[in-house]
Tab-separated table of C-alpha atoms and ligand atoms in Angstrom:
chain	number	residue	atom	x	y	z
A	316	MET	CA	-131.223	-44.132	29.949
A	317	ILE	CA	-128.573	-46.679	31.650
A	318	GLU	CA	-129.254	-46.880	35.273
A	319	LYS	CA	-127.283	-48.387	38.204
A	320	LYS	CA	-128.553	-51.691	39.663
A	321	GLU	CA	-127.036	-53.646	42.422
A	322	MET	CA	-123.534	-52.457	43.888
A	323	ILE	CA	-121.098	-55.391	43.059
A	324	TYR	CA	-118.048	-54.057	44.674
A	325	GLU	CA	-117.039	-51.142	46.886
A	326	GLY	CA	-113.518	-49.936	47.018
A	327	LYS	CA	-111.580	-47.238	49.211
A	328	ALA	CA	-112.311	-44.541	46.500
A	329	LYS	CA	-114.847	-45.929	44.165
A	330	LYS	CA	-118.157	-48.320	44.015
A	331	VAL	CA	-119.123	-50.416	41.045
A	332	TYR	CA	-122.495	-51.056	39.977
A	333	LYS	CA	-124.158	-53.468	37.636
A	334	THR	CA	-126.298	-52.156	34.872
A	335	ASP	CA	-129.005	-53.680	32.872
A	336	ASP	CA	-126.389	-55.299	30.247
A	337	PRO	CA	-123.834	-57.606	31.590
A	338	ASP	CA	-121.295	-56.195	29.557
A	339	TYR	CA	-121.541	-52.548	31.150
A	340	LEU	CA	-120.879	-51.406	34.622
A	341	ILE	CA	-121.085	-47.978	36.108
A	342	VAL	CA	-118.096	-46.912	38.103
A	343	SER	CA	-118.954	-44.139	40.896
A	344	TYR	CA	-116.160	-42.280	42.508
A	345	LYS	CA	-116.312	-41.239	46.150
A	346	ASP	CA	-114.377	-38.332	48.087
A	347	ASP	CA	-112.919	-40.766	50.279
A	348	ALA	CA	-109.422	-41.196	50.644
A	349	THR	CA	-107.241	-43.646	52.402
A	350	ALA	CA	-103.353	-44.430	52.644
A	351	PHE	CA	-101.184	-47.093	53.721
A	352	ASN	CA	-103.413	-49.953	52.878
A	353	GLY	CA	-106.660	-48.091	54.214
A	354	GLU	CA	-105.021	-47.259	57.743
A	355	LYS	CA	-105.278	-43.723	57.109
A	356	LYS	CA	-108.732	-42.521	56.205
A	357	GLY	CA	-110.244	-39.082	55.087
A	358	THR	CA	-112.135	-37.054	52.457
A	359	ILE	CA	-111.112	-34.622	50.154
A	360	GLU	CA	-113.919	-32.801	49.076
A	361	GLY	CA	-114.769	-32.800	45.469
A	362	LYS	CA	-112.042	-35.349	44.658
A	363	GLY	CA	-114.732	-37.991	43.474
A	364	ALA	CA	-115.811	-35.512	40.826
A	365	ILE	CA	-112.414	-34.400	39.876
A	366	ASN	CA	-111.026	-37.905	39.336
A	367	ASN	CA	-113.963	-39.184	37.302
A	368	SER	CA	-113.629	-36.310	34.853
A	369	MET	CA	-109.792	-36.406	34.834
A	370	SER	CA	-109.797	-40.076	34.415
A	371	ASN	CA	-112.132	-40.009	31.386
A	372	ILE	CA	-110.244	-36.984	29.678
A	373	ILE	CA	-107.142	-39.095	29.892
A	374	PHE	CA	-108.465	-42.397	28.849
A	375	GLN	CA	-109.930	-40.540	25.837
A	376	MET	CA	-106.745	-39.312	25.092
A	377	LEU	CA	-105.005	-42.587	25.659
A	378	GLU	CA	-107.550	-44.406	23.218
A	379	GLU	CA	-106.094	-41.865	20.597
A	380	HIS	CA	-103.070	-43.055	21.040
A	381	GLY	CA	-103.759	-46.532	20.357
A	382	ILE	CA	-104.445	-48.005	23.901
A	383	PRO	CA	-107.768	-49.625	24.399
A	384	THR	CA	-109.631	-48.756	27.664
A	385	HIS	CA	-112.844	-49.501	29.402
A	386	TYR	CA	-114.134	-45.799	29.171
A	387	ILE	CA	-117.581	-45.704	27.331
A	388	GLU	CA	-119.277	-42.546	28.717
A	389	GLN	CA	-119.490	-40.075	31.597
A	390	ILE	CA	-123.073	-40.085	33.008
A	391	SER	CA	-122.955	-37.683	35.635
A	392	GLU	CA	-120.301	-35.731	37.628
A	393	THR	CA	-119.118	-38.616	39.769
A	394	ASP	CA	-120.517	-41.672	37.655
A	395	THR	CA	-118.879	-43.230	34.465
A	396	LEU	CA	-120.343	-46.165	32.170
A	397	VAL	CA	-117.581	-48.614	31.429
A	398	ARG	CA	-116.835	-52.075	29.740
A	399	ALA	CA	-117.023	-54.682	32.083
A	400	VAL	CA	-113.639	-56.622	32.716
A	401	ASN	CA	-112.216	-59.035	34.554
A	402	ILE	CA	-109.219	-57.183	36.502
A	403	LEU	CA	-105.810	-58.950	36.408
A	404	PRO	CA	-104.999	-58.925	40.179
A	405	LEU	CA	-101.812	-56.741	39.323
A	406	GLU	CA	-100.912	-52.972	39.967
A	407	VAL	CA	-98.873	-52.045	37.098
A	408	ILE	CA	-96.282	-49.265	38.339
A	409	ILE	CA	-94.007	-47.424	36.033
A	410	ARG	CA	-91.618	-44.998	37.636
A	411	ASN	CA	-89.736	-42.189	35.885
A	412	VAL	CA	-87.973	-40.754	38.780
A	413	ALA	CA	-87.395	-42.287	42.119
A	414	ALA	CA	-89.994	-41.505	44.746
A	415	GLY	CA	-92.292	-43.234	47.095
A	416	SER	CA	-91.489	-46.808	47.983
A	417	PHE	CA	-88.832	-47.229	45.378
A	418	SER	CA	-86.912	-44.328	46.970
A	419	LYS	CA	-87.544	-46.064	50.768
A	420	ARG	CA	-86.450	-49.535	49.370
A	421	TYR	CA	-83.384	-48.516	47.573
A	422	GLY	CA	-82.232	-45.600	49.844
A	423	VAL	CA	-82.115	-43.297	46.782
A	424	GLU	CA	-83.477	-39.751	47.367
A	425	GLU	CA	-86.693	-38.664	46.119
A	426	GLY	CA	-86.198	-36.855	42.798
A	427	THR	CA	-82.942	-38.805	41.745
A	428	PRO	CA	-83.432	-39.395	38.084
A	429	LEU	CA	-83.332	-43.087	36.799
A	430	ALA	CA	-81.149	-44.408	34.325
A	431	LYS	CA	-84.119	-46.644	32.933
A	432	THR	CA	-87.717	-46.301	32.991
A	433	VAL	CA	-88.779	-48.959	35.569
A	434	LEU	CA	-91.731	-51.307	35.384
A	435	GLU	CA	-93.029	-52.788	38.739
A	436	PHE	CA	-95.962	-55.232	39.574
A	437	SER	CA	-97.647	-55.529	42.757
A	438	TYR	CA	-99.849	-58.229	43.555
A	439	LYS	CA	-103.453	-56.766	44.035
A	440	ASP	CA	-104.133	-58.017	47.476
A	441	ASP	CA	-105.084	-55.937	50.552
A	442	GLU	CA	-104.651	-58.739	53.085
A	443	LEU	CA	-101.082	-58.941	51.955
A	444	GLY	CA	-100.442	-55.273	51.599
A	445	ASP	CA	-100.096	-55.371	47.794
A	446	PRO	CA	-96.475	-56.781	47.818
A	447	LEU	CA	-94.002	-56.439	44.852
A	448	ILE	CA	-93.912	-59.242	42.734
A	449	ASN	CA	-91.904	-60.400	39.662
A	450	ASP	CA	-92.878	-62.157	36.249
A	451	ASP	CA	-91.923	-65.424	37.444
A	452	HIS	CA	-93.851	-65.256	40.916
A	453	ILE	CA	-97.070	-64.157	38.428
A	454	LEU	CA	-96.488	-66.777	36.097
A	455	ALA	CA	-96.242	-69.723	39.299
A	456	LEU	CA	-99.145	-68.380	40.948
A	457	LYS	CA	-101.365	-68.260	37.553
A	458	LEU	CA	-102.227	-64.834	38.204
A	459	ALA	CA	-101.538	-63.990	34.221
A	460	THR	CA	-99.864	-65.751	31.263
A	461	PHE	CA	-96.523	-64.784	29.353
A	462	GLU	CA	-98.691	-63.263	26.825
A	463	ASP	CA	-100.896	-61.423	29.240
A	464	LEU	CA	-97.400	-59.780	30.659
A	465	ASP	CA	-96.161	-58.897	27.313
A	466	THR	CA	-99.185	-57.119	26.251
A	467	VAL	CA	-99.502	-55.413	29.620
A	468	ARG	CA	-95.973	-54.166	29.607
A	469	GLY	CA	-96.283	-53.185	25.954
A	470	TYR	CA	-99.154	-50.759	27.017
A	471	ALA	CA	-97.930	-49.459	30.069
A	472	PHE	CA	-94.726	-48.048	28.351
A	473	MET	CA	-97.208	-46.567	25.599
A	474	VAL	CA	-99.327	-45.037	28.459
A	475	ASN	CA	-96.443	-43.607	30.068
A	476	ASP	CA	-95.261	-41.970	26.713
A	477	ALA	CA	-98.434	-40.391	26.260
A	478	LEU	CA	-98.959	-39.611	29.722
A	479	LYS	CA	-95.685	-37.805	30.225
A	480	GLU	CA	-96.153	-35.583	27.573
A	481	PHE	CA	-99.728	-35.083	27.921
A	482	PHE	CA	-99.066	-33.416	31.710
A	483	LEU	CA	-95.646	-31.544	30.855
A	484	GLU	CA	-97.890	-29.451	28.307
A	485	LYS	CA	-99.979	-28.801	31.589
A	486	GLY	CA	-96.774	-27.684	33.658
A	487	LEU	CA	-96.695	-31.335	35.461
A	488	LYS	CA	-93.647	-33.901	35.883
A	489	LEU	CA	-95.103	-37.450	35.779
A	490	ILE	CA	-92.591	-39.060	38.399
A	491	ASP	CA	-94.516	-42.422	38.711
A	492	PHE	CA	-98.025	-43.944	38.658
A	493	LYS	CA	-99.991	-46.853	38.996
A	494	ILE	CA	-102.604	-48.681	36.156
A	495	GLU	CA	-104.529	-51.715	36.131
A	496	PHE	CA	-105.802	-53.616	33.206
A	497	GLY	CA	-108.603	-56.192	32.577
A	498	LYS	CA	-109.953	-58.702	30.327
A	499	CYS	CA	-113.225	-57.504	28.678
A	500	ILE	CA	-116.040	-59.679	28.879
A	501	ALA	CA	-117.414	-58.715	25.783
A	502	GLY	CA	-115.714	-57.826	22.300
A	503	ASP	CA	-116.551	-54.718	20.409
A	504	GLU	CA	-115.443	-53.482	17.060
A	505	ASP	CA	-111.741	-53.398	18.028
A	506	ASP	CA	-111.292	-56.491	20.187
A	507	GLU	CA	-112.652	-59.800	21.197
A	508	PRO	CA	-113.566	-61.229	24.596
A	509	GLY	CA	-110.685	-61.651	26.805
A	510	ASP	CA	-108.527	-58.906	25.253
A	511	ILE	CA	-106.680	-56.762	27.565
A	512	ILE	CA	-107.740	-53.204	27.878
A	513	LEU	CA	-106.838	-50.424	30.354
A	514	ALA	CA	-109.250	-50.240	33.235
A	515	ASP	CA	-109.434	-48.863	36.726
A	516	GLU	CA	-108.549	-44.933	37.179
A	517	ILE	CA	-105.604	-42.473	36.192
A	518	SER	CA	-105.942	-39.376	38.590
A	519	PRO	CA	-104.057	-37.456	40.973
A	520	ASP	CA	-104.761	-40.562	43.482
A	521	THR	CA	-102.895	-42.878	41.192
A	522	CYS	CA	-100.034	-40.858	39.852
A	523	ARG	CA	-97.154	-38.841	41.352
A	524	LEU	CA	-97.211	-35.297	39.734
A	525	TRP	CA	-94.872	-32.398	40.357
A	526	ASP	CA	-95.002	-28.925	39.497
A	527	ALA	CA	-92.780	-28.719	36.391
A	528	VAL	CA	-91.139	-25.283	37.470
A	529	THR	CA	-91.083	-25.644	41.378
A	530	ASN	CA	-91.429	-29.407	42.358
A	531	GLU	CA	-94.381	-28.841	44.406
A	532	LYS	CA	-96.351	-32.132	45.040
A	533	MET	CA	-99.730	-32.037	42.944
A	534	ASP	CA	-101.147	-35.533	43.919
A	535	LYS	CA	-102.199	-37.809	46.681
A	536	ASP	CA	-98.731	-37.669	48.580
A	537	ARG	CA	-100.170	-34.304	49.827
A	538	PHE	CA	-102.800	-36.382	51.856
A	539	ARG	CA	-100.463	-39.117	52.486
A	540	ARG	CA	-98.004	-37.052	53.897
A	541	ASP	CA	-100.282	-34.409	55.660
A	542	LEU	CA	-98.900	-31.596	53.417
A	543	GLY	CA	-102.329	-29.595	53.200
A	544	ASN	CA	-103.949	-27.758	50.400
A	545	LEU	CA	-105.914	-30.981	49.264
A	546	GLU	CA	-109.113	-29.418	47.927
A	547	GLN	CA	-106.903	-26.679	46.243
A	548	THR	CA	-104.616	-29.179	44.819
A	549	TYR	CA	-106.817	-31.470	43.062
A	550	LYS	CA	-108.677	-28.411	41.644
A	551	GLU	CA	-105.501	-27.067	40.580
A	552	VAL	CA	-104.426	-30.159	38.642
A	553	MET	CA	-108.297	-30.519	37.095
A	554	GLU	CA	-107.960	-27.052	35.994
A	555	ARG	CA	-104.660	-27.405	34.286
A	556	ILE	CA	-105.735	-30.451	32.546
A	557	ARG	CA	-109.092	-28.711	31.308
A	558	LYS	CA	-107.008	-26.042	29.510
B	1947	LIG	P1	-95.369	-46.196	45.716
B	1947	LIG	O1	-94.099	-45.441	45.452
B	1947	LIG	O2	-95.990	-45.977	47.148
B	1947	LIG	O3	-95.075	-47.838	45.329
B	1947	LIG	O4	-96.527	-45.656	44.493
B	1947	LIG	C1	-96.242	-45.845	43.276
B	1947	LIG	C2	-97.221	-44.954	42.467
B	1947	LIG	O5	-98.447	-45.933	42.539
B	1947	LIG	C3	-97.690	-43.685	43.041
B	1947	LIG	O6	-97.962	-42.900	41.726
B	1947	LIG	C4	-98.844	-43.979	43.728
B	1947	LIG	C5	-99.597	-45.178	43.073
B	1947	LIG	N1	-100.214	-45.800	44.274
B	1947	LIG	C6	-101.559	-45.997	44.211
B	1947	LIG	O7	-102.189	-45.744	42.761
B	1947	LIG	N2	-102.300	-46.895	44.758
B	1947	LIG	C7	-101.621	-47.760	45.605
B	1947	LIG	O8	-102.334	-48.343	46.388
B	1947	LIG	C8	-100.141	-47.291	46.001
B	1947	LIG	C9	-99.353	-48.021	47.260
B	1947	LIG	C10	-99.521	-46.473	45.108
B	1948	LIG	N1	-104.918	-46.413	48.183
B	1948	LIG	C1	-103.933	-47.363	48.843
B	1948	LIG	C2	-104.518	-47.581	50.308
B	1948	LIG	O1	-105.575	-46.820	50.799
B	1948	LIG	C3	-102.696	-46.441	49.191
B	1948	LIG	C4	-101.943	-45.523	48.462
B	1948	LIG	O2	-102.529	-44.953	47.688
B	1948	LIG	O3	-101.302	-44.778	49.149
B	1948	LIG	O4	-104.356	-48.322	50.891
């Protein structure tokens, strides 16, 4: 039985623990929700368990589509064993439809279709407020290499294709989402140390999901924007995913 050892990181929605084996970590999902770089705080009862299960179902689906991920095994309602990685300090955002900060920044109404799928990077730095960053900035700051960016971009579009189809079958439109990648510390049968794999989570905290018929918001925007029905919405998304 793999056990949690020392906590090495506590983020806004998750804690990360060491295990006996340096190549594996345990991620523990919390019910805590924050928005606007932690300025707004709350809890969504049951969110930790839902995001844990949902992320694991999605990561296994993505593995079947040829995207390597950190997922190993769910060990409790809220905890999952994952491969240890060094996270690239980049938030990789894919947008299929205008919403959120894109709509605000460019003055486009939310829900406006985009003529091209957009990939954006943000620099993962809470003190700076995760600023938008471009390829040249990333290379200049040595946050990742040219090859890393190439790999990340390729995987991100593959994730988008697989996720869009997956959610649409559940009656949900994938408006946009954020993913993170890491370089694995140990290799396995498919990859070598230093190879890039998908890490972090994919859940209603990290995706915008709109009901395919009514366009109702079925994600963390309900918390960010005080739209109510938080617990019910997360549960409803999970029930749809399980079907
Ligand atoms: P944005 O429109 O606020 O830039 O968000 C784009 C997507 O990224 C949206 O699906 C929500 C997700 N996201 C996160 O997962 N974490 C964050 O800290 C932020 C700002 C957005
Ligand atoms: N998780 C982020 C925070 O607390 C923001 C968000 O998801 O909107 O800052």
